[in-house]
Coordinates of C-alpha atoms in Angstrom, one line a residue:
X12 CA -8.7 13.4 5.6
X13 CA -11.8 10.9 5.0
X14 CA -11.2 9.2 1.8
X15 CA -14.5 7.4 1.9
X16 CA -16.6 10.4 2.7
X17 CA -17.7 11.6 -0.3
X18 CA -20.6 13.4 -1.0
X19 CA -23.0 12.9 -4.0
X20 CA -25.5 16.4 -4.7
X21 CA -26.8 18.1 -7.7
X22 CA -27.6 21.8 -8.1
X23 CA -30.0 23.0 -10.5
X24 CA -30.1 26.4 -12.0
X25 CA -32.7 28.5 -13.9
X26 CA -33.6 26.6 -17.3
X27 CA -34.0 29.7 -20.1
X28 CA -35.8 29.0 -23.2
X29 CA -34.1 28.3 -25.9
X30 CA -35.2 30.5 -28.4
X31 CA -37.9 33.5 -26.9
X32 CA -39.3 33.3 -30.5
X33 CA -40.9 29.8 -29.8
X34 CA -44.0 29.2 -27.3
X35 CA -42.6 26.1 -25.6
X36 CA -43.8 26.3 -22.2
X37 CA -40.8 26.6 -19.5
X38 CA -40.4 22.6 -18.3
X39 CA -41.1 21.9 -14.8
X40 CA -37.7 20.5 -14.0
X41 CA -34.4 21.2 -14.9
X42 CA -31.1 19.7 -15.6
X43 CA -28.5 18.9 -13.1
X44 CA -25.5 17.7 -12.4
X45 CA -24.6 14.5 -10.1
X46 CA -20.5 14.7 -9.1
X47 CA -18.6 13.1 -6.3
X48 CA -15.4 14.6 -5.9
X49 CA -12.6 13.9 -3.4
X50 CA -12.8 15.9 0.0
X51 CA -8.8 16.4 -0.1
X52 CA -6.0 15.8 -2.3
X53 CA -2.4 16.1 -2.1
X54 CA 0.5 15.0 -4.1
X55 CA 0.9 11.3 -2.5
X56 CA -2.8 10.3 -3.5
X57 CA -2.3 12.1 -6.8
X58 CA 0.5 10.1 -7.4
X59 CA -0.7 6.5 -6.1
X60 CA -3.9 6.9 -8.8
X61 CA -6.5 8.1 -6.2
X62 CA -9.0 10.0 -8.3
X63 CA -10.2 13.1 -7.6
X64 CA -13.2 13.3 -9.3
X65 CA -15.0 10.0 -8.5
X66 CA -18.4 10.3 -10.2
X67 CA -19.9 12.4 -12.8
X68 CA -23.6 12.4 -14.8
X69 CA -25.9 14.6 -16.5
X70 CA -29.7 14.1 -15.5
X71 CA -31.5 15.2 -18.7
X72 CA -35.0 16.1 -16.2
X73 CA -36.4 18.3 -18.9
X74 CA -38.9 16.8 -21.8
X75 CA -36.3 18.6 -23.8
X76 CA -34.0 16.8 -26.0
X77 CA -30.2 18.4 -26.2
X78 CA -28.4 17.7 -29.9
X79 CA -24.8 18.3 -27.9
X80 CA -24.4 19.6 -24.0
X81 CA -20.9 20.8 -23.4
X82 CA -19.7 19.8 -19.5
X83 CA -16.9 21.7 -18.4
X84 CA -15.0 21.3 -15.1
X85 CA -12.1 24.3 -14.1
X86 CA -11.0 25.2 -10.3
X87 CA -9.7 28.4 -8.8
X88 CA -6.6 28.3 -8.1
X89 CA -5.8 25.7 -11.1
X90 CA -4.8 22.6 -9.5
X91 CA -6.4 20.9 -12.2
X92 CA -6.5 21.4 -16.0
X93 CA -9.7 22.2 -17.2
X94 CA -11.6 19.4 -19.2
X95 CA -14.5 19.1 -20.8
X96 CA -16.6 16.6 -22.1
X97 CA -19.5 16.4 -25.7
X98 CA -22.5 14.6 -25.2
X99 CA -24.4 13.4 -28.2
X100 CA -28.1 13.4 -28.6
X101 CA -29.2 13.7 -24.9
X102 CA -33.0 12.6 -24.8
X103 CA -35.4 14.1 -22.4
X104 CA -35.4 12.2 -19.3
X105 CA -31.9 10.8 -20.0
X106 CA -29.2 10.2 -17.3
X107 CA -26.1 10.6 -19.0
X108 CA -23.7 9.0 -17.1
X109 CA -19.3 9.9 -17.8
X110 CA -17.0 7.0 -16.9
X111 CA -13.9 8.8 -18.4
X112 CA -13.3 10.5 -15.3
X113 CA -9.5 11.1 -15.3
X114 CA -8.5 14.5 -14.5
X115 CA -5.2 15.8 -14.9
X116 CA -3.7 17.5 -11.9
X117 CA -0.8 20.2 -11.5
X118 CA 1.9 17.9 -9.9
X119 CA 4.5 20.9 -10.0
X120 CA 1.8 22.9 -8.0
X121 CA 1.2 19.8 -5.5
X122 CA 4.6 19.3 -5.0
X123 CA 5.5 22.7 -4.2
X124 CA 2.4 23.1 -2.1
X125 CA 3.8 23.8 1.8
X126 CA 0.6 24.4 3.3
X127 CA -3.2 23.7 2.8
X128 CA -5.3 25.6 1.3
X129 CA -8.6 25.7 -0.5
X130 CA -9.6 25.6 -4.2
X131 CA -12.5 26.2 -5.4
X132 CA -14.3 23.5 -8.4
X133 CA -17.0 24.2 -11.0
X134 CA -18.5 22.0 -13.1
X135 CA -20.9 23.5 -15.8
X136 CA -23.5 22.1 -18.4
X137 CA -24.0 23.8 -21.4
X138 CA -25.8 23.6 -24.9
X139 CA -24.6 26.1 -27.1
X140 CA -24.5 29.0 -25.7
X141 CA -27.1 28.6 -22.8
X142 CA -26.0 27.5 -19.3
X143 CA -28.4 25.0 -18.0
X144 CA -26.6 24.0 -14.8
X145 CA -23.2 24.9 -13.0
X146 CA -21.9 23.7 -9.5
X147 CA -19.2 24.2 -7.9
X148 CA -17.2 22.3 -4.6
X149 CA -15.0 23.2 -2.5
X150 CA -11.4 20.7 -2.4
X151 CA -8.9 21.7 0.5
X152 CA -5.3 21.1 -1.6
X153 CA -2.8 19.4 1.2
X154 CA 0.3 20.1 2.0
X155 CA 2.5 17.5 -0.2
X156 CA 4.1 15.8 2.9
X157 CA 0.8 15.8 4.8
X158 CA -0.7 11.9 5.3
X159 CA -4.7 11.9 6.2
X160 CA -4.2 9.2 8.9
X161 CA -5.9 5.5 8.9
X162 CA -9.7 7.3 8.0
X163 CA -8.1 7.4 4.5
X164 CA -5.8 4.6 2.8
X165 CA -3.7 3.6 5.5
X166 CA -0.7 2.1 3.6
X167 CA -0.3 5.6 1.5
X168 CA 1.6 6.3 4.6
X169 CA 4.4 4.2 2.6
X170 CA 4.4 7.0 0.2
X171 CA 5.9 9.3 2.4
X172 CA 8.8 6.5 3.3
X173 CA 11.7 8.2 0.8
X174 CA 15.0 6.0 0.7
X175 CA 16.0 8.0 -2.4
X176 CA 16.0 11.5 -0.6
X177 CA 19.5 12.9 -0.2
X178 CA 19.7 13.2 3.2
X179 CA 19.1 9.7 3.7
X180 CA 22.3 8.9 1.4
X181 CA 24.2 11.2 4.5
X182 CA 23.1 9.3 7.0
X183 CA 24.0 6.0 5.0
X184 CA 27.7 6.8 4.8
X185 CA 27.6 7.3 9.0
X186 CA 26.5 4.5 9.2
X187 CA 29.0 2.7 6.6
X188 CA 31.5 4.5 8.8
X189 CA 30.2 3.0 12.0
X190 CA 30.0 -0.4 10.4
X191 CA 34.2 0.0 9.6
X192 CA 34.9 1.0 12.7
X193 CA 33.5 -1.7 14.8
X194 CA 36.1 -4.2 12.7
X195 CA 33.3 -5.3 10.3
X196 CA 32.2 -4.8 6.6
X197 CA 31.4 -1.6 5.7
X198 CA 29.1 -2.4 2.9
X199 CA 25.4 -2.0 3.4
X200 CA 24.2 -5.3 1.6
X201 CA 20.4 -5.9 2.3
X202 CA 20.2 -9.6 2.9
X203 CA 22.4 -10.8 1.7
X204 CA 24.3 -12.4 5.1
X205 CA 22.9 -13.8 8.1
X206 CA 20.5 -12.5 10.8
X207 CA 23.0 -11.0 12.8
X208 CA 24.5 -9.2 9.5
X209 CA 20.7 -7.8 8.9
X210 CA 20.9 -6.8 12.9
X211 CA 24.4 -4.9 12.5
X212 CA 23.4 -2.9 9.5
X213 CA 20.3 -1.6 11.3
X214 CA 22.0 -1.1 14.1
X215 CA 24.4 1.1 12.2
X216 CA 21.8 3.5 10.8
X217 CA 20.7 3.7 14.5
X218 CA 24.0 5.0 15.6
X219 CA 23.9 7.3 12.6
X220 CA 20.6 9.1 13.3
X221 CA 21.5 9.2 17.4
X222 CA 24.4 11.7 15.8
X223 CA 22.1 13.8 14.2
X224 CA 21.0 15.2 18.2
X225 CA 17.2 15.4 16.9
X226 CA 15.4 17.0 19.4
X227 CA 11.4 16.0 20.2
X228 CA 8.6 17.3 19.6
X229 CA 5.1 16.1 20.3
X230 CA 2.7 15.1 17.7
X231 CA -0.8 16.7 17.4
X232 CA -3.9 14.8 18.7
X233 CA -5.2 11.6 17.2
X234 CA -2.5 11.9 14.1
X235 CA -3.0 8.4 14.0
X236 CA -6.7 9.0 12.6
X237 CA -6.3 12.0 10.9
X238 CA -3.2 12.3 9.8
X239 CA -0.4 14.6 10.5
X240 CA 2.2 16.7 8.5
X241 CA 5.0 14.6 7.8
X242 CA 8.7 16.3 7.8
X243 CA 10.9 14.1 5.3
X244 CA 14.1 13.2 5.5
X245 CA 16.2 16.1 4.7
X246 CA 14.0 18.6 6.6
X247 CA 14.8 16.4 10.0
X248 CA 18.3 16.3 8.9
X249 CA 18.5 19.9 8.2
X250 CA 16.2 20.9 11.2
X251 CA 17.2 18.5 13.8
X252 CA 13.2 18.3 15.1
X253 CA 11.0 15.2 14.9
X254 CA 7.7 13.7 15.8
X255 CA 7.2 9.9 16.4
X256 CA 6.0 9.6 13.1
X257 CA 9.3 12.0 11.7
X258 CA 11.5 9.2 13.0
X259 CA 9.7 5.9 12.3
X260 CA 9.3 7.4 8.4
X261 CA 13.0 8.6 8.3
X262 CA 14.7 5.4 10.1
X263 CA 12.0 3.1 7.5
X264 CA 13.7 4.9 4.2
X265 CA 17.3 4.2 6.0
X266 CA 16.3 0.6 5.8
X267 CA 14.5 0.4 2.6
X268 CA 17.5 2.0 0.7
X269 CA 19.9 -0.8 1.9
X270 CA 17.3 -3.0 0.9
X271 CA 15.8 -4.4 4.1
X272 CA 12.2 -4.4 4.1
X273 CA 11.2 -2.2 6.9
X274 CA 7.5 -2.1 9.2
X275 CA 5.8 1.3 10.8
X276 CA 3.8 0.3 13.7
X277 CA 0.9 2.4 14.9
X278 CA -0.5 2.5 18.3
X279 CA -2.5 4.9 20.0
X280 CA -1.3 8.1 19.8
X281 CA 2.1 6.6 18.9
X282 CA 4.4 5.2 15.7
X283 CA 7.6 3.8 15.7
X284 CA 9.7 1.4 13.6
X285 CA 10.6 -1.9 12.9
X286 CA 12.0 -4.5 10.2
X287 CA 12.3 -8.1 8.5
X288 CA 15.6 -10.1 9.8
X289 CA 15.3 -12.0 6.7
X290 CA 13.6 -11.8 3.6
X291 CA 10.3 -12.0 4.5
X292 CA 7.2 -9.9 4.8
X293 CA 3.8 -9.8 6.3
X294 CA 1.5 -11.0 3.7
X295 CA 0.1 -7.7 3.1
X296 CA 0.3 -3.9 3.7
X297 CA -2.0 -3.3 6.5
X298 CA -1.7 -6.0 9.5
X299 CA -3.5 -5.9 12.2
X300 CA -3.0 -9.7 13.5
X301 CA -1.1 -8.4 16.5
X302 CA -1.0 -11.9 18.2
X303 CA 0.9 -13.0 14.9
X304 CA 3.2 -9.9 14.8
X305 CA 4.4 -11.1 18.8
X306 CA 5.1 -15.0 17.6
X307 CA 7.3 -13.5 14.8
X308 CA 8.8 -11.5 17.4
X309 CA 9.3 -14.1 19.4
X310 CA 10.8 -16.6 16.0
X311 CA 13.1 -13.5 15.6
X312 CA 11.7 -13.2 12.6
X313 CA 11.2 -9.6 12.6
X314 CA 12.2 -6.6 14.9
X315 CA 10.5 -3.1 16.2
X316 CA 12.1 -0.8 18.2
X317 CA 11.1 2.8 19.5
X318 CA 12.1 5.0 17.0
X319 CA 11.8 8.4 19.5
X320 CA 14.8 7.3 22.1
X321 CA 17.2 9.0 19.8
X322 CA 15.8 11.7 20.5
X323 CA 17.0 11.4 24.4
X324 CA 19.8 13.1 26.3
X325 CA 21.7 9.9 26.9
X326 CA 21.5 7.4 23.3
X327 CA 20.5 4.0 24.6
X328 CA 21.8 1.2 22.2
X329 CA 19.9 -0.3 19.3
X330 CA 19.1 -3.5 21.6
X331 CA 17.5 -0.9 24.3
X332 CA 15.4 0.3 21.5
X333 CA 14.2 -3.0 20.8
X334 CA 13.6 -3.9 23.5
X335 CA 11.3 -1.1 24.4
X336 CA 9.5 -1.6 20.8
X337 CA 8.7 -5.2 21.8
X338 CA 7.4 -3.9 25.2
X339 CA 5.4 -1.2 23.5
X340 CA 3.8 -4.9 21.8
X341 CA 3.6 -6.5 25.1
X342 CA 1.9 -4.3 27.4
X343 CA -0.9 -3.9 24.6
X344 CA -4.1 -6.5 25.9
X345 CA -5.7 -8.8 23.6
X346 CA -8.9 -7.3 24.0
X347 CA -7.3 -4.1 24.3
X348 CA -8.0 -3.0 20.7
X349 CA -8.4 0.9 20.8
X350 CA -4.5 0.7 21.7
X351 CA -3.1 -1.5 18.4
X352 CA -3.9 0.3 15.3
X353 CA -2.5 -1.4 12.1
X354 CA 1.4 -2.2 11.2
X355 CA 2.5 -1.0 7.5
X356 CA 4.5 -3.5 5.8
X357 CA 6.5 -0.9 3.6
X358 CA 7.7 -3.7 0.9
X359 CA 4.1 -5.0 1.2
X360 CA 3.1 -1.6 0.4
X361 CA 5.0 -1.2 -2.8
X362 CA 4.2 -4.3 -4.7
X363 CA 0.6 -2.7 -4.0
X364 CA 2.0 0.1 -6.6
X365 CA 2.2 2.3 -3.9
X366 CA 5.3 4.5 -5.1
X367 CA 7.6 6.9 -2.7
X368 CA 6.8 10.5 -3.5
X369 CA 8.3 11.7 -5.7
X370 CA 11.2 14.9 -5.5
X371 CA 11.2 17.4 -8.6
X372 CA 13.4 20.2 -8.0
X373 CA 14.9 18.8 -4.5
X374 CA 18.4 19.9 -3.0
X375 CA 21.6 17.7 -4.4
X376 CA 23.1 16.1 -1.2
X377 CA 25.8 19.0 -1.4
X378 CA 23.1 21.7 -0.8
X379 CA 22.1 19.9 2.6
X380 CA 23.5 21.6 6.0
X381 CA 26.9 20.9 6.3
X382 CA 26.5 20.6 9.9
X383 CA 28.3 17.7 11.0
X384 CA 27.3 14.6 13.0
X385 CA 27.8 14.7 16.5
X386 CA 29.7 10.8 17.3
X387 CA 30.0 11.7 20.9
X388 CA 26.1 11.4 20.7
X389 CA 26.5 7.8 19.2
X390 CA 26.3 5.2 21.2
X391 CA 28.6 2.0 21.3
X392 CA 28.0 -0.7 18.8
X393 CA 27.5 -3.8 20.9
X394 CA 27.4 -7.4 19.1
X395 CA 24.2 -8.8 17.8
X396 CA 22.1 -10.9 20.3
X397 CA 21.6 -14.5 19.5
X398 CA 19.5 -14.8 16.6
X399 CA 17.4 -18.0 15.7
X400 CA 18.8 -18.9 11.9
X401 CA 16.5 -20.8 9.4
X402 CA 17.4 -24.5 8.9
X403 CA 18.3 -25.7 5.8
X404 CA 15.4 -27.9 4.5
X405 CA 16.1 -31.8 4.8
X406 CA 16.5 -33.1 0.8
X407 CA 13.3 -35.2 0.0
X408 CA 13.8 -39.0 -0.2
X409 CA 13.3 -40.1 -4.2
X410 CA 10.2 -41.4 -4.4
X411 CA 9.7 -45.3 -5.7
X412 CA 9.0 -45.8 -8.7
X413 CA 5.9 -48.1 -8.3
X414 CA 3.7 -45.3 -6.5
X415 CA 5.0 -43.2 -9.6
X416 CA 3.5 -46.0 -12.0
X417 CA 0.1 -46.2 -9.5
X418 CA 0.0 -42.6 -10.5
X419 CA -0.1 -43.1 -13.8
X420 CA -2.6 -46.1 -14.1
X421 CA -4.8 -43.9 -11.9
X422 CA -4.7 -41.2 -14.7
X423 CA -5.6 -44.0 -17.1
X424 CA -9.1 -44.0 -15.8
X425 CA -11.4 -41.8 -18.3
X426 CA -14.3 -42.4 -17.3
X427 CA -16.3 -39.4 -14.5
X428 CA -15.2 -41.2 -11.5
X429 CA -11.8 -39.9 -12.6
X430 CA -11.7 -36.6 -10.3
X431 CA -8.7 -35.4 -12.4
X432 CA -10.7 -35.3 -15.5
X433 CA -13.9 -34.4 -14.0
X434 CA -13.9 -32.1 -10.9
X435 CA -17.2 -30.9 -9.6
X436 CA -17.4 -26.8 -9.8
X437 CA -17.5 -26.5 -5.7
X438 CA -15.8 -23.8 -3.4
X439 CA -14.8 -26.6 -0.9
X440 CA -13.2 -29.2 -3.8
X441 CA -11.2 -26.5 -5.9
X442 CA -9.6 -23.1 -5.5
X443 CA -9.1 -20.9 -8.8
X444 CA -5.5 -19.3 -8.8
X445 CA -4.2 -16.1 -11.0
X446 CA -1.3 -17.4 -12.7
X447 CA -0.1 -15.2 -15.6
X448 CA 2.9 -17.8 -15.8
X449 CA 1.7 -20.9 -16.0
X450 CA 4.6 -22.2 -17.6
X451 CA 7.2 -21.0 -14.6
X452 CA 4.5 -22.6 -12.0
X453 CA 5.0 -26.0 -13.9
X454 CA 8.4 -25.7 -13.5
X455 CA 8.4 -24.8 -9.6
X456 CA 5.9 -28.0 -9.5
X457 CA 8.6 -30.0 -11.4
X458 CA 11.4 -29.3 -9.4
X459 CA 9.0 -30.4 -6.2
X460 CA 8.4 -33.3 -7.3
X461 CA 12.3 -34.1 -8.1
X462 CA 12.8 -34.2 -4.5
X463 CA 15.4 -31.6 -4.2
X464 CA 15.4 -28.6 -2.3
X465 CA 13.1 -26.4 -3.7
X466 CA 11.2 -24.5 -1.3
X467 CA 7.1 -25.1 -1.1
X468 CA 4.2 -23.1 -2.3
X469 CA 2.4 -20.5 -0.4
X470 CA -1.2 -20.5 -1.0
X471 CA -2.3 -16.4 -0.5
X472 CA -5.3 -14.0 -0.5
X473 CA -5.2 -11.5 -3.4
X474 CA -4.5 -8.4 -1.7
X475 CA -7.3 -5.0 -2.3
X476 CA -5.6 -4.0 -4.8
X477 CA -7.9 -1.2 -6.7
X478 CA -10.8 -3.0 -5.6
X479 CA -14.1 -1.9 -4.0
X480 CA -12.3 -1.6 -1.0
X481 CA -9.3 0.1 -2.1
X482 CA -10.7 4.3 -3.5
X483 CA -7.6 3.9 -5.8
X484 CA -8.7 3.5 -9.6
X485 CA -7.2 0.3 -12.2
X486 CA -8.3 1.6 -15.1
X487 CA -6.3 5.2 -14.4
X488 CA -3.7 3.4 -12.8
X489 CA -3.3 1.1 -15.8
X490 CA -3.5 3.8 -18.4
X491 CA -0.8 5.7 -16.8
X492 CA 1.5 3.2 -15.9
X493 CA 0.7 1.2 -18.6
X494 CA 0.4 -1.7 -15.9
X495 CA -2.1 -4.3 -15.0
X496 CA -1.6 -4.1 -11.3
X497 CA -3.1 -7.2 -10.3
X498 CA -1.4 -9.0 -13.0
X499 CA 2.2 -7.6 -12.2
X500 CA 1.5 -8.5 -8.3
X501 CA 0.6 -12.0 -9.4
X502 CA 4.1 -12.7 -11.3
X503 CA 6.0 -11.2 -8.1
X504 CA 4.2 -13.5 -6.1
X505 CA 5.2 -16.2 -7.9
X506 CA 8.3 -15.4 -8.2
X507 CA 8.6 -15.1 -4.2
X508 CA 6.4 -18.6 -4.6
X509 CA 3.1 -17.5 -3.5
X510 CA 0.0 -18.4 -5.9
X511 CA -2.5 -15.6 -5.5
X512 CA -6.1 -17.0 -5.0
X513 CA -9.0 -14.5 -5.5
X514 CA -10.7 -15.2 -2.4
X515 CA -11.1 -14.0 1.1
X516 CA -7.9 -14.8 3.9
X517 CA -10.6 -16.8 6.1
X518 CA -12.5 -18.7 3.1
X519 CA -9.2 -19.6 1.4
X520 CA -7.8 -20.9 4.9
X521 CA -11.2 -23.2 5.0
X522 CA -10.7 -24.1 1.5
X523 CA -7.1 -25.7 1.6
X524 CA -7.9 -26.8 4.9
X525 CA -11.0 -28.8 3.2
X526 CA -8.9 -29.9 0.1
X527 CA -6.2 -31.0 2.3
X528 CA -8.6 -33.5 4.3
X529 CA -9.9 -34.7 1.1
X530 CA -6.3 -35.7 -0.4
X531 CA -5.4 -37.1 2.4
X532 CA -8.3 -39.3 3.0
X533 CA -8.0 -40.3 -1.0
X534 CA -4.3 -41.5 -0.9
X535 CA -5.1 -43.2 2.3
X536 CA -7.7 -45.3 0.7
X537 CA -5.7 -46.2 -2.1
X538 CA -2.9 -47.4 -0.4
X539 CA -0.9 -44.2 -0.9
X540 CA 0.5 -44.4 2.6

């Protein structure tokens, strides 16, 4: 499914004469209509505010002018609910053009839809009772678990990641199981403990889903590109059958509904899973830094592992699987980049107000096969390797008071050499930040400069959220949701302490970069150091 190609045409039809009474010559153009509709759409996209109808105008050609032209759009079968639209006074040679755009779809009717199919669109122009133009477009309606690959949005592949589907509350209490007896805890707690805690829980859900005897079955060519049909959690569970992709989504809503944030790594021809040791993420959705991925790895940091070995005769343990996930990283070339596709940060994803699908009329967890787990096929919980743990930050000296008071008399300067009071507009001297707390930032900045323990600032690139480079819509996703997206990311940022800077990764690296040279060749000069 190809998100971005969307074709613009209009059709024109017969003009008639208004009245046959009158002697108006027939014009020698017509009007038309100018739509872009979406090639595809499925419940996910419908969902995660991907319009479907992207672009919509009347072109008045005619030397006619129209008191009111009725524009009606319908499809067959009705996926959509028909709307139309009144234009006022349209003046002969007048492109009208609609930016109220929003349609509303069946979501019942997507949900429930099992297998694509086609619908038919038509969008007619009318002015009373004449027809001046109709067109119509053909829209293939996707399966609801079908993903349209990396030629679409990429991270909507997150909205097939379902921690809240019952199944996935089965394989949970295995795993709780597992966790009691190996002599440990048998909560499922997130983050809350150590590295090696975060190891044991995921190693849990491993021996869980090795229970389940899923048997393999190969994925169709280039899913990575263009998408595959995705079987959710309690079909796998119910089933026993699974792709690549089938596991890596199933073991990534294991994680994310114990609250570890979990990774889906795409290589050629290949997905499998991975996940956070501590609360972190990857600064967006879609990485594709691989080099960076491999010195987390390394900073055990993070952790991948290959998601289709329980799916083997023998179960390997949970450190087998990573270590074949890493290898899956290793043996990939720098130069080699046909064989590293992109890695999906799933938490990253969601604070991108990209929402798990969602499950009208699903089973209750009682309705699911009572087919027991196998725990011969389990294998044996081992103890956690040897983790690198984060060091507690050294507490800040108090700083003397006379460079507090040099601060000050510096501030007492009013004239325009004062840079405080009279910065230069310039890219390379100052970065512009979206703060919609202001107030908490001041704080953050407070507690810094106390010299306590408080953790430092991240500087970070707004993400594409809704942008030109994201097909997704903020005005219809903020007049559903009643949500300014980029706002809400902003003050999650900040409370994770990032600032979110609207500029580019690379210019916002040169930036600070430049700042940073600047500061530091001030204080040196003035006897800061």
């Amino acid at each position: 499914m190809n998100m971005e190609d969307r074709r613009e045409f209009s059709v024109d039809t017969e003009h008639k004469q208004i009245s046959e009474d009158t002697d108006q010559p027939l014009p020698t153009e017509t009007p038309s209509l100018q739509i872009a509709l979406q090639e595809a759409v499925n419940a996910s996209l419908w969902e995660n505010s991907v319009p479907i109808l992207e672009e919509l105008a009347f072109d008045n050609k005619t030397d006619i002018e129209y008191p009111v032209v009725d524009i009606t759009i319908s499809s067959e079968p009705p996926f959509l609910t028909p709307r139309s639209w009144k234009l006022q006074q349209v003046r002969p040679q007048e492109l009208r053009v609609l930016n109220d755009r929003d349609i509303t779809l069946d979501g019942a009717l997507l949900s429930a839809q099992t297998e694509a199919s086609k619908a038919v669109v038509t969008v007619t122009a009318c002015a009373g009772e004449l027809e001046l133009t109709k067109t119509t477009r053909d829209v293939r309606v996707l399966a609801r678990n079908e993903w349209g690959g990396l030629c679409g949005i990429p991270d909507i592949l997150a909205a097939f990641v379902l921690p809240n589907d019952p199944a996935v509350a089965r394989i949970l209490r295995t795993a709780s199981d597992i966790l009691r007896q190996a002599g440990q805890t048998h909560s499922l707690e997130g983050y809350q403990g150590d590295k090696a805690r975060v190891w044991a829980q995921a190693q849990a859900i491993w021996c869980a889903i090795c229970g389940l005897n899923i048997t393999y079955i190969n994925p169709p060519a280039s899913f990575v590109e263009y998408g595959q049909r995705i079987r959710l959690p309690s079909q796998v569970y119910e089933e026993r059958l699974a792709t690549c992709l089938d596991t890596t989504v199933l073991f990534a809503a294991c994680l994310e509904a114990i609250g570890l944030r979990p990774l889906i790594v795409l290589t050629k021809g290949h997905a499998f899973a991975g996940f956070w040791l501590s609360l972190q993420d990857a600064g967006a959705s879609v990485v594709q830094d691989l080099p960076g991925i491999r010195n987390r790895l390394k900073l055990d940091d993070l952790r991948v592992f290959e998601t289709t070995l329980v799916t083997a005769t023998r179960k390997p343990s949970f450190a087998t699987a990573c270590e074949r996930g890493e290898a899956n990283l290793r043996d990939i070339g720098d130069e080699d980049e046909d064989s590293f596709r992109e890695i999906i940060d799933v938490h990253r994803a969601r604070l991108r107000r990209i929402r798990p699908l969602s499950t009208p009329g699903s089973r209750a967890d009682t309705d699911l096969d009572e087919t027991s787990d196998d725990t011969s096929e389990q294998p044996l919980f081992e103890a956690p390797p040897d983790l690198r743990e984060e060091r507690e930050e050294e507490q800040l000296p108090d700083r003397p008071a006379d460079r507090v008071q040099r601060w000050c008399n510096r501030l007492l300067d009013m004239s325009a050499r004062n840079r405080l009071l009279n910065l230069p507009k310039s890219d390379r001297q100052q970065i512009e930040i979206n703060c919609p707390e202001p107030a908490k930032l001041e704080d953050m900045l407070a507690d810094m400069r106390a010299g306590g323990n408080a953790k430092p600032l991240r500087f970070i690139s707004a993400p594409d959220l809704m942008d030109e480079d994201d097909p997704r819509n903020k005005a219809l996703h903020q007049s559903r949701y009643q949500e300014d997206a980029a706002r809400a990311y902003a003050i999650e940022a900040l409370a994770r302490r990032e600032i979110v800077v609207p500029r580019k990764k690379e210019n916002l690296q040169n930036a600070l970069i430049e700042i940073y040279r600047q500061a530091r060749s001030a204080e040196q000069e003035g006897g800061g150091f």
